[in-house]
Short mmCIF file of C-alpha atoms and ligand atoms in Angstrom, two decimals:
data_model
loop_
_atom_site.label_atom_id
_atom_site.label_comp_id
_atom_site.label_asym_id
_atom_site.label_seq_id
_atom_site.Cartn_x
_atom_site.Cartn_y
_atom_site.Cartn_z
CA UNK A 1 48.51 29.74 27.15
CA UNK A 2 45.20 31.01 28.77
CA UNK A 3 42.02 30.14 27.70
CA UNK A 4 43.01 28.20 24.53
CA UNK A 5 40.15 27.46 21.91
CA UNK A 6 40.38 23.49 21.40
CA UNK A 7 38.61 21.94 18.53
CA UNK A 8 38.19 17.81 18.57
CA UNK A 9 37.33 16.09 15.79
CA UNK A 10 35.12 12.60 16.32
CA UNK A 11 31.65 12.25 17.88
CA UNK A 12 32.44 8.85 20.09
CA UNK A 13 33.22 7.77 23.49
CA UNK A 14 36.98 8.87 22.55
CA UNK A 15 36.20 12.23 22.08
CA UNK A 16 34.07 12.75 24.96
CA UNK A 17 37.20 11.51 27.16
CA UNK A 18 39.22 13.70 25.57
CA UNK A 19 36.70 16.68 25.76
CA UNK A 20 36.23 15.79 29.08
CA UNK A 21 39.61 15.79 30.37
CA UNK A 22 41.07 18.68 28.20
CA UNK A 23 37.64 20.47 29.86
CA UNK A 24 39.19 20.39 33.06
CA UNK A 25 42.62 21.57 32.51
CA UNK A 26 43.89 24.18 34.65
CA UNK A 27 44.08 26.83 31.41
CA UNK A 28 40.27 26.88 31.68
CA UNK A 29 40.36 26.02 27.85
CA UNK A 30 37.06 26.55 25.62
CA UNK A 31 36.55 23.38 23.95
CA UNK A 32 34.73 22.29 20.32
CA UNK A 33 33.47 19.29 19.30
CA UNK A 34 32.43 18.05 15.76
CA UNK A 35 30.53 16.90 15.36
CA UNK A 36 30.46 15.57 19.29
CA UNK A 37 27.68 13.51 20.87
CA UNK A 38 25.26 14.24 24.11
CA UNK A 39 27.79 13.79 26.14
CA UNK A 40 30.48 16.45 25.01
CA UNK A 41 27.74 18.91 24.82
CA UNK A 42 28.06 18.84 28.32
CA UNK A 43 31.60 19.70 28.45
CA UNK A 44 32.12 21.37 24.73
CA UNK A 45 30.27 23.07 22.07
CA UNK A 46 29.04 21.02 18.94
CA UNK A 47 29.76 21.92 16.33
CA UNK A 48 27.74 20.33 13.38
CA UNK A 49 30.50 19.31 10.68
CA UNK A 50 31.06 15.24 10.47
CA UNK A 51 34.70 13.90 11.00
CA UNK A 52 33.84 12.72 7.32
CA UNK A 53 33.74 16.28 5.83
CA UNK A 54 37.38 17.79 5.76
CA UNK A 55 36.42 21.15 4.20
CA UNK A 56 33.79 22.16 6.46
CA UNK A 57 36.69 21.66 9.22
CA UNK A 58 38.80 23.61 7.03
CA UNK A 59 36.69 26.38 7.06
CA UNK A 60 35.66 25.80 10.24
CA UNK A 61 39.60 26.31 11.40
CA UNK A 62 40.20 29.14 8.92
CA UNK A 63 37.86 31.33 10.89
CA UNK A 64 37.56 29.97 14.48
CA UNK A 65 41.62 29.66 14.77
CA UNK A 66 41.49 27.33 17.75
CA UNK A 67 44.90 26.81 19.19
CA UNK A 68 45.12 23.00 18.79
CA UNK A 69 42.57 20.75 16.73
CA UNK A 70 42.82 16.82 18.82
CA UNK A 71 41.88 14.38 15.63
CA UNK A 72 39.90 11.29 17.23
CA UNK A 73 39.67 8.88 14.23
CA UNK A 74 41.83 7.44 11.75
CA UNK A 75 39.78 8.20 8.68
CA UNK A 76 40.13 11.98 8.56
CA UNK A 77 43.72 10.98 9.70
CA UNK A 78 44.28 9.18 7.01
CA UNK A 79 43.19 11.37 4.35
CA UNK A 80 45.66 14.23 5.47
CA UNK A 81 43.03 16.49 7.93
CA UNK A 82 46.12 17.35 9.60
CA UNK A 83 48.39 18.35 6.92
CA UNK A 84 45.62 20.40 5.49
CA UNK A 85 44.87 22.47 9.18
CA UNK A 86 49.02 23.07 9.49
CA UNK A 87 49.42 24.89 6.24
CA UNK A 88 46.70 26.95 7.50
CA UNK A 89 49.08 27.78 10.27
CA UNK A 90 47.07 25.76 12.88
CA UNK A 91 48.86 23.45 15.36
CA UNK A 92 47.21 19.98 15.40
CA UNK A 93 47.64 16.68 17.27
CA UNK A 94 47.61 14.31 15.20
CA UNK A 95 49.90 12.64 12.65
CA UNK A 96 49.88 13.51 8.63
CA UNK A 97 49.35 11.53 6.02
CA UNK A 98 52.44 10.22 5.85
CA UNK A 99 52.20 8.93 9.37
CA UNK A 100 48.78 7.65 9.36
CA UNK A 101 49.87 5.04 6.79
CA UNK A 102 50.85 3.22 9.87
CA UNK A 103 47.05 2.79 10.46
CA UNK A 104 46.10 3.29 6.53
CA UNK A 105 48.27 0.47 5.03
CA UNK A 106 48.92 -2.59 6.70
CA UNK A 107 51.48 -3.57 4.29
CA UNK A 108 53.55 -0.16 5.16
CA UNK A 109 52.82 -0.91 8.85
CA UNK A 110 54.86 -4.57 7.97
CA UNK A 111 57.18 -2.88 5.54
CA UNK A 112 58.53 -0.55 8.42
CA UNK A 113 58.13 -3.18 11.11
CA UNK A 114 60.52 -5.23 9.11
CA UNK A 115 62.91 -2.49 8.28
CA UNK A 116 63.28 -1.33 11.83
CA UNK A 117 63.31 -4.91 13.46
CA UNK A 118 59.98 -4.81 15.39
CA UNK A 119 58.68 -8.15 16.01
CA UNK A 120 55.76 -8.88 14.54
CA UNK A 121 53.69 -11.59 12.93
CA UNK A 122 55.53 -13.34 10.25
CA UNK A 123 53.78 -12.14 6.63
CA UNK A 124 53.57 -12.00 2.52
CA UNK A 125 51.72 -9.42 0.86
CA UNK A 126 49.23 -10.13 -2.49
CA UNK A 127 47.32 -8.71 -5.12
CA UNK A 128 46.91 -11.79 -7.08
CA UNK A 129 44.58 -14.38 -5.50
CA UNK A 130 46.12 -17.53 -7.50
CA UNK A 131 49.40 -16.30 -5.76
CA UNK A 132 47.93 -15.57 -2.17
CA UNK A 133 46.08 -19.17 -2.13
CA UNK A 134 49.41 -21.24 -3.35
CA UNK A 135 50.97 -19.44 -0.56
CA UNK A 136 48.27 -20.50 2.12
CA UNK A 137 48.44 -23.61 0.65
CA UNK A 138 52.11 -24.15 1.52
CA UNK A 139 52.16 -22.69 5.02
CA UNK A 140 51.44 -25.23 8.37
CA UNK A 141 50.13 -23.09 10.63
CA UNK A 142 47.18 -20.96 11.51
CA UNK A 143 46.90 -17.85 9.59
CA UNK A 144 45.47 -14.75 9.74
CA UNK A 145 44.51 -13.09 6.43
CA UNK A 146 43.83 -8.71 6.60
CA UNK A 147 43.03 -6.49 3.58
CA UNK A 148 45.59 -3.89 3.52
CA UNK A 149 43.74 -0.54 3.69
CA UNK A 150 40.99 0.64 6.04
CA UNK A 151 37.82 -1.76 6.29
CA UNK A 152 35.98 -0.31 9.60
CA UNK A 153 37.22 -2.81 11.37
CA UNK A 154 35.84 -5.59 9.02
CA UNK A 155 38.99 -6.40 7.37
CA UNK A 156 40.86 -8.80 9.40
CA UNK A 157 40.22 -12.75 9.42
CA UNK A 158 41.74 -14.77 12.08
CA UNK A 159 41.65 -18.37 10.52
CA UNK A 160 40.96 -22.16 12.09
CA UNK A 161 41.92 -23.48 9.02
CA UNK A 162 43.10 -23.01 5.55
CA UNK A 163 40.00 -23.18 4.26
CA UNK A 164 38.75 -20.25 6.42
CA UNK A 165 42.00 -18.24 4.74
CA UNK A 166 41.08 -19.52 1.55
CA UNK A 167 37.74 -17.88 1.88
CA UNK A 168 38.87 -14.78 3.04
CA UNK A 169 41.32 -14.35 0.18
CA UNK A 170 38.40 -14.90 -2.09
CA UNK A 171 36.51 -12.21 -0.58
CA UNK A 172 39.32 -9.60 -0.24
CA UNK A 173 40.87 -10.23 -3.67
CA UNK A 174 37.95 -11.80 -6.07
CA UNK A 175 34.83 -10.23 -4.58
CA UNK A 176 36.20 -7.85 -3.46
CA UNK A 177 34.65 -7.31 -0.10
CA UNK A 178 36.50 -4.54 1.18
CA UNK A 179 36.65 -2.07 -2.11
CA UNK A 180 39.73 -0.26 -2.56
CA UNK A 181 41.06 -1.30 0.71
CA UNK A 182 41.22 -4.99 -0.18
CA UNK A 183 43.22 -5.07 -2.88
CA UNK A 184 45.84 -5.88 -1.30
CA UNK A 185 45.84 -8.92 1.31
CA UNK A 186 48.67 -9.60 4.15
CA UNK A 187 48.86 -13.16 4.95
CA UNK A 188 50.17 -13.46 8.38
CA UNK A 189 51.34 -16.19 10.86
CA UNK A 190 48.52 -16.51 13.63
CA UNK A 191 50.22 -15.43 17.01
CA UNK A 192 48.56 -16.93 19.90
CA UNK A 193 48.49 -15.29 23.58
CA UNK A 194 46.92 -12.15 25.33
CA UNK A 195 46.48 -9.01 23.77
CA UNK A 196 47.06 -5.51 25.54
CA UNK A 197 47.22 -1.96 23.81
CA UNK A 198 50.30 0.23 24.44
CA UNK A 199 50.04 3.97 23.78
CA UNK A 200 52.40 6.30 23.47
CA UNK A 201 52.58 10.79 22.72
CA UNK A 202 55.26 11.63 20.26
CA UNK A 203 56.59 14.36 18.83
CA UNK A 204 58.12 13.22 16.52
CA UNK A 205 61.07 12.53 18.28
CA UNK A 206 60.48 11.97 22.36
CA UNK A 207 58.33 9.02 23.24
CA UNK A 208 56.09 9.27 26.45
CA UNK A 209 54.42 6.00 26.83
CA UNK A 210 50.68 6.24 28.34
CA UNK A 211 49.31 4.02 31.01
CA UNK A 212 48.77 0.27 29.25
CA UNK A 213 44.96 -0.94 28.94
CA UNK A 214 43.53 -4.20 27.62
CA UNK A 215 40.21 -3.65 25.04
CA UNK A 216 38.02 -6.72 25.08
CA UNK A 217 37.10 -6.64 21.44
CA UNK A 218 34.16 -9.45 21.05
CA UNK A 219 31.07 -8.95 21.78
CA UNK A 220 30.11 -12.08 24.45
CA UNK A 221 31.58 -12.82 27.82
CA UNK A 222 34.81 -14.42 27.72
CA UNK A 223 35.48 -13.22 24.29
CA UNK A 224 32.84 -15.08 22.12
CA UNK A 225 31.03 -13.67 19.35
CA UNK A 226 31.80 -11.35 16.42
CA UNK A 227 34.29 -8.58 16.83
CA UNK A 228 33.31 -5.27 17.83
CA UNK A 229 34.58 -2.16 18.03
CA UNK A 230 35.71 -2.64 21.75
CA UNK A 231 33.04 -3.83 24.35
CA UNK A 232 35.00 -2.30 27.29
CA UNK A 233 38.83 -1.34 28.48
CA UNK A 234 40.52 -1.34 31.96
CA UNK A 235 43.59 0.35 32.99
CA UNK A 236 46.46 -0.67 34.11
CA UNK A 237 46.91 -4.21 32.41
CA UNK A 238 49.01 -5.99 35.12
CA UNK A 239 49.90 -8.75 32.48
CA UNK A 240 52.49 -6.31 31.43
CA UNK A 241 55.58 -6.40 33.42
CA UNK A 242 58.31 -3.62 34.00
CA UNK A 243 60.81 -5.70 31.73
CA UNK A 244 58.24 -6.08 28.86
CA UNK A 245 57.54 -2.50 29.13
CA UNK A 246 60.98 -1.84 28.39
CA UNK A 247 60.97 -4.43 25.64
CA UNK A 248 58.19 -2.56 24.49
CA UNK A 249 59.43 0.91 24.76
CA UNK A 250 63.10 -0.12 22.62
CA UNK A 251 61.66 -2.42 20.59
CA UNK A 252 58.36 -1.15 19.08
CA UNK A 253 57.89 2.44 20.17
CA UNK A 254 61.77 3.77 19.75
CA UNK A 255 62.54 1.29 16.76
CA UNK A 256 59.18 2.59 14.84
CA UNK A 257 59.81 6.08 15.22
CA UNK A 258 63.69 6.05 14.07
CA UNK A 259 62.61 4.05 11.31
CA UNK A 260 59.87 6.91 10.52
CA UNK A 261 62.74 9.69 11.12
CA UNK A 262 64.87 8.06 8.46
CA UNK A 263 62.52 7.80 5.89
CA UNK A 264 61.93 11.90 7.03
CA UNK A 265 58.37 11.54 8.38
CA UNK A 266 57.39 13.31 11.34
CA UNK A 267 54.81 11.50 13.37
CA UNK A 268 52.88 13.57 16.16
CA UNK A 269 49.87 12.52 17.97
CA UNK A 270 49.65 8.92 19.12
CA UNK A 271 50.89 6.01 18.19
CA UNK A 272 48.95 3.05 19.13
CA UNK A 273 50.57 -0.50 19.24
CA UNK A 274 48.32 -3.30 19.39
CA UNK A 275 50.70 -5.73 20.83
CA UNK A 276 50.35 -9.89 21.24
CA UNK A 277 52.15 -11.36 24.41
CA UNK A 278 53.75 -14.28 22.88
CA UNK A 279 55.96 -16.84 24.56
CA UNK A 280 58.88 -15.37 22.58
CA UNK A 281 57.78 -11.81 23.60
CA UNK A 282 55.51 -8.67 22.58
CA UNK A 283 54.55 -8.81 18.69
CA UNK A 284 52.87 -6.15 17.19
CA UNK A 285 49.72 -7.14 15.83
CA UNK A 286 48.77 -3.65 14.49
CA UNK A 287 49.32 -0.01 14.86
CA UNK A 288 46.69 2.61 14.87
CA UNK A 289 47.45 6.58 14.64
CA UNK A 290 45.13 7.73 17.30
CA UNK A 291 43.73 7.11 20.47
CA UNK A 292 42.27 4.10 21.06
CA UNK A 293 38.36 3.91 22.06
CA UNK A 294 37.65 2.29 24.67
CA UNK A 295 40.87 2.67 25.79
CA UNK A 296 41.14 6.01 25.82
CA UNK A 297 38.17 6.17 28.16
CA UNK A 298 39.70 3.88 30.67
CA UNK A 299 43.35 6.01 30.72
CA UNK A 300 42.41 9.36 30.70
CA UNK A 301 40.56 9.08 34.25
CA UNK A 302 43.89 8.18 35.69
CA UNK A 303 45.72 10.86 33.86
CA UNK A 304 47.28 13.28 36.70
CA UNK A 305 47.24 16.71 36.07
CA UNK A 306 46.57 18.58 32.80
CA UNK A 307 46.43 17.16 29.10
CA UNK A 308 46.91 20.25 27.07
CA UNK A 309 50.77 20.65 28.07
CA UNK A 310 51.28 17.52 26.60
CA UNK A 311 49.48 17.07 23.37
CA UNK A 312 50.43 20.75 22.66
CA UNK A 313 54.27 19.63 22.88
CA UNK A 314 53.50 16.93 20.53
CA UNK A 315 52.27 19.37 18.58
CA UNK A 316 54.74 22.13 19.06
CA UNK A 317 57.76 19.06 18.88
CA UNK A 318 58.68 19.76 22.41
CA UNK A 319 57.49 17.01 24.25
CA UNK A 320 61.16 16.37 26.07
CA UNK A 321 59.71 19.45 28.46
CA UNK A 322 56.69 16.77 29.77
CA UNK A 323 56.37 13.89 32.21
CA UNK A 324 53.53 12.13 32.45
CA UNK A 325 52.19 11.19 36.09
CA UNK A 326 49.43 8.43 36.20
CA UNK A 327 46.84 7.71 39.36
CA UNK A 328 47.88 4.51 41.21
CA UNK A 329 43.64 3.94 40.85
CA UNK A 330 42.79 1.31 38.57
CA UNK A 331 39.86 2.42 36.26
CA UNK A 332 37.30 0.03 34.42
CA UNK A 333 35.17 1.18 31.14
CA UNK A 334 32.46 -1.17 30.53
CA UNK A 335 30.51 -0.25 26.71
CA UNK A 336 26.53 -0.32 26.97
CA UNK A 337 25.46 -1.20 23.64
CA UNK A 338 22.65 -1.41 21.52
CA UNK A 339 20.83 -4.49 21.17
CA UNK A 340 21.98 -6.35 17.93
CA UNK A 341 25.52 -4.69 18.02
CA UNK A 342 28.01 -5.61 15.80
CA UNK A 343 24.81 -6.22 13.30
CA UNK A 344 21.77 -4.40 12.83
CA UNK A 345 20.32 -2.59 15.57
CA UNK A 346 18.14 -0.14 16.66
CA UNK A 347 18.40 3.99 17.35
CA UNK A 348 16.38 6.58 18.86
CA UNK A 349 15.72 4.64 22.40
CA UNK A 350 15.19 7.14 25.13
CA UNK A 351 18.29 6.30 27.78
CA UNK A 352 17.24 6.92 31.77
CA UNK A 353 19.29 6.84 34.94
CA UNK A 354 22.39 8.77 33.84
CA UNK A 355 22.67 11.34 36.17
CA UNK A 356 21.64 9.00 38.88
CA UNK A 357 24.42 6.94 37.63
CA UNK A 358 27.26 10.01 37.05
CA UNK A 359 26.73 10.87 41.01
CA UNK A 360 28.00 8.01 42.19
CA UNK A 361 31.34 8.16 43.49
CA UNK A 362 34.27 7.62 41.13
CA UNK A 363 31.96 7.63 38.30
CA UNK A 364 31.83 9.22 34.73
CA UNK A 365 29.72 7.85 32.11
CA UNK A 366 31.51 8.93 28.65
CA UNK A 367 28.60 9.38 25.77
CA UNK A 368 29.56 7.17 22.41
CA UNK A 369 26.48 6.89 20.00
CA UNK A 370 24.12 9.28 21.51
CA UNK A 371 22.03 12.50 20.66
CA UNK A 372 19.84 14.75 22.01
CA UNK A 373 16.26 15.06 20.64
CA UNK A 374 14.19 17.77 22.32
CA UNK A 375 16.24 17.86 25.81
CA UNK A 376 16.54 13.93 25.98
CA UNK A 377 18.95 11.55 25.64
CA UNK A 378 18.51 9.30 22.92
CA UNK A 379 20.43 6.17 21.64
CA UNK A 380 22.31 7.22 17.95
CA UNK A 381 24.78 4.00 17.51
CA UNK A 382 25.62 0.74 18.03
CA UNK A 383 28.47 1.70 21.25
CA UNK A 384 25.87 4.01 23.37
CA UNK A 385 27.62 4.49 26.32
CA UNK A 386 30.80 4.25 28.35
CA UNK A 387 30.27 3.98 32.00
CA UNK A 388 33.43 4.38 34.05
CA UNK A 389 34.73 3.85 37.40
CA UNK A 390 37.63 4.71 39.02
CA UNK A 391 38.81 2.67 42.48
CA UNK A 392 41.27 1.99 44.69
CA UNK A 393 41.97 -1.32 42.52
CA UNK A 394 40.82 -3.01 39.55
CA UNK A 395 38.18 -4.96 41.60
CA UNK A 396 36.62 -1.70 43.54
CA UNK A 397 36.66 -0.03 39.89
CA UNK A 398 35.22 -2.53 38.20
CA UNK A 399 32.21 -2.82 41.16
CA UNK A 400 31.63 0.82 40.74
CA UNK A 401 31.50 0.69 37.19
CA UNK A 402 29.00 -2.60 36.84
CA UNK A 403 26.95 -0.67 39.97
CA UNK A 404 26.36 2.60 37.47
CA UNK A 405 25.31 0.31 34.43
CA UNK A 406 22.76 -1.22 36.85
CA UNK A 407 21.17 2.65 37.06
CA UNK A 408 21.22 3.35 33.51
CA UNK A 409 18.11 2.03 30.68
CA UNK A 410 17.31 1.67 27.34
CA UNK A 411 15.36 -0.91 25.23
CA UNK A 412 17.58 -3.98 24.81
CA UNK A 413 21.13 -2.62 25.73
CA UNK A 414 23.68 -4.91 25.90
CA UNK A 415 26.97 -5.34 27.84
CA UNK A 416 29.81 -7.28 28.80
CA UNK A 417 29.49 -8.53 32.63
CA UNK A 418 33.41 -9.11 32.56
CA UNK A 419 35.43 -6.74 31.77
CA UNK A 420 38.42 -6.04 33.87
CA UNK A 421 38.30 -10.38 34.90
CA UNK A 422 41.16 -11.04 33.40
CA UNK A 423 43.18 -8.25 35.61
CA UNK A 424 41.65 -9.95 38.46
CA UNK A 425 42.80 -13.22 38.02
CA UNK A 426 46.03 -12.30 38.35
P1 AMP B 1 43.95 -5.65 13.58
O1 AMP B 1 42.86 -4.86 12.90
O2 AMP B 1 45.17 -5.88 12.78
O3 AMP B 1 44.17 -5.21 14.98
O4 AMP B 1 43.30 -7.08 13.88
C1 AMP B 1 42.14 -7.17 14.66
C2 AMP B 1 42.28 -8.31 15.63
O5 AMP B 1 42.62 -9.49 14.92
C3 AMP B 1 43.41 -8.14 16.63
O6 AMP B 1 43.03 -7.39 17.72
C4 AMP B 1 43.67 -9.58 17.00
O7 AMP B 1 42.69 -10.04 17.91
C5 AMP B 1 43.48 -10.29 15.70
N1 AMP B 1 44.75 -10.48 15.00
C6 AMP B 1 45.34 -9.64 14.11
N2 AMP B 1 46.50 -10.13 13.68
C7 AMP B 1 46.68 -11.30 14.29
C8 AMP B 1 47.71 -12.30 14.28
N3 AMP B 1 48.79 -12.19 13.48
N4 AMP B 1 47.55 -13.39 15.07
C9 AMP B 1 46.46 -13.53 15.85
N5 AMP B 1 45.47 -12.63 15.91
C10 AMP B 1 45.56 -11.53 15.15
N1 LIG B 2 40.07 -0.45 20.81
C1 LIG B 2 40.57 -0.74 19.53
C2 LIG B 2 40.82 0.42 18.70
O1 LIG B 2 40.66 1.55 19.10
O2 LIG B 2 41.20 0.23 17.56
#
């Protein structure tokens, strides 16, 4: 295909990845973003529709036919974006509905887990508080207690006691913290160990696993504080070796999607394991239905060769024709965020030093919550920035990467000073 017309849907660091990398592919592709950030305006046009408002993309797609729409986040996901673009005739990346659930509904995430034999977290599912607190009364070990639907992230409670899973019942099922999505609650066995992110392109029926990358999810070094969205990513994660791969591959990835097949749901996009490394093996904490952010941003720099080919075969249901090739480079994404991030923080801070920063060599600094206001960059979330480094290994990456966030300002940013230390220590 020559100069395909791309749309993406998102406005993060994600998307600016993506729109980065499927910028560069060899078919000289004109790529859309919407609604985008600073960043993909460098690489894409902006388009001003929100990932939030499925029938201005709709329309969008009804008149601007682009060849393949990339989906970023799970919300739009969720609420069938990508069913509603193919009967418009449109090929998209991205799973349906159907598939999303996976992300959606942590209950239907357990339910096919247990029907397909994937190991996961031992769990019960509740509606009825009364019922949900007799069982955490009953169990001896840690527990873990998530409302079933999507919570932006907010809807998971890893519990010290039960107590702690006492009060998070209550807030899911009597207060109802969550709305809709906490209705429901899983109760699940705590799993204790090191967590890594798998991601693999499907079709629907192939399964190309993507480099592995570990997210460091709180927001303090050596993984204190509140939960974030992802305070930085490296790629590879040496923790996982060639025979858990495998495990990995059969067990979760090739298990899930028969399971998917039989009940006749055709997933295409990404699946996204979030996977525990126990002592009796990889469990799968959670899936998601889309790329993962930061991730994403530190496996697409080592991606060899062009993207399109690929996600259009996931698309298309043709993926058998595509290997993957990754960079033997380790890469290193370390989040600049705003001050106050996860809680309340400021916006509109003019940010200096990025193209100072971008020139040096290895470098790309994706854009996450940022604008442009009159021909400057400007702060516009609580994950501003992205800076990333390839190198020779994970140490040379990671200098690289900590060397650019030294050239880049704004009022009270915040960041993690060790990502990637984990990798190193082995
Ligand atoms: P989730 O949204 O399901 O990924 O949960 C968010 C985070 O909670 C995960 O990344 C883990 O750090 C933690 N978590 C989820 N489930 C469990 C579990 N069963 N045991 C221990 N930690 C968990
Ligand atoms: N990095 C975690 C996520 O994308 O859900």
């Amino acid at each position: 295909m020559a100069d395909p017309k791309i749309l993406i849907v998102g406005g993060g660091g994600r998307e600016h990845a993506l729109a980065w990398k499927i910028a560069r592919d060899s078919s000289r592709p004109a790529v859309f973003c919407a609604p985008g950030n600073a960043g993909t305006a460098q690489v894409a046009g902006n388009v001003p529709i929100q990932a939030s408002d499925p029938d201005g993309l709709v329309a969008w797609a009804r008149e601007n036919r682009p060849d393949l729409t990339v989906i970023g986040p799970e919300a739009p996901l969720c609420a069938g974006l990508s069913d509603r673009l193919e009967a418009e005739g449109l090929r998209v990346f991205g799973p349906g509905r159907d598939g999303a659930r996976l992300e959606g509904s942590k209950a239907f995430a357990k339910e096919i887990m247990a029907s397909a034999g994937v190991p996961s977290a031992r769990a019960a599912r509740f509606t009825r508080a009364e019922e949900a607190m007799a069982y955490v009364r009953r169990q001896p070990g840690r527990l873990v207690v998530k409302a079933d639907g999507l919570a932006a992230g907010k809807g998971v409670t890893v519990c010290d006691t039960a107590a702690e899973a006492a009060a998070a019942v209550e807030e899911a099922l009597i207060r109802r913290a969550f709305g809709e999505a906490g209705l429901e609650v899983l109760v699940e066995e705590r799993l204790e160990g090191e967590e890594v992110s798998v991601l693999a392109l499907t079709d629907g029926k192939q399964i190309e696993l993507l480099a592995s990358a570990q997210d460091h999810k709180r927001v303090g070094d050596g993984d204190t504080g509140p939960n974030t969205g992802g305070m930085g990513a490296y790629s590879p994660a040496p923790i996982l070796d060639e025979k858990q791969w495998r495990t990995v591959r059969s067990e979760v990835f090739e298990r899930t999607l028969s399971e998917l097949t039989r009940r006749g749901i055709v997933y295409r996009g990404v699946l996204y394991a979030g996977l525990m490394l126990t002592a009796d093996g990889p469990k799968v904490l959670e899936f998601n239905c889309r790329f993962g952010d930061p991730e994403t941003q530190a496996i697409l720099p080592r991606w060899e060769g062009d993207i399109l080919p690929a996600l259009l075969a996931c698309a298309e249901g043709n993926l058998e024709r595509v290997r993957l090739a990754w960079t033997p480079e380790a890469c290193v994404c370390v989040v600049m965020a705003a001050g106050g991030y996860p809680g309340r923080y400021d916006a509109d801070l003019p940010i200096s030093g990025l193209e100072e920063a971008s020139a040096l060599e290895g470098v790309v600094v994706f854009h996450a919550g940022t604008r442009l206001t009159g021909g400057r960059v400007m702060t516009a979330g609580g994950r501003v920035l992205g800076v990333t480094a390839r190198g020779a290994n994970l140490r040379e990456a990671r200098d690289r990467a900590y060397g650019a966030v030294e050239r880049i300002r704004f009022d009270r940013a915040q960041f993690r000073r060790d990502i990637g230390a984990r990798g190193l220590q082995r």
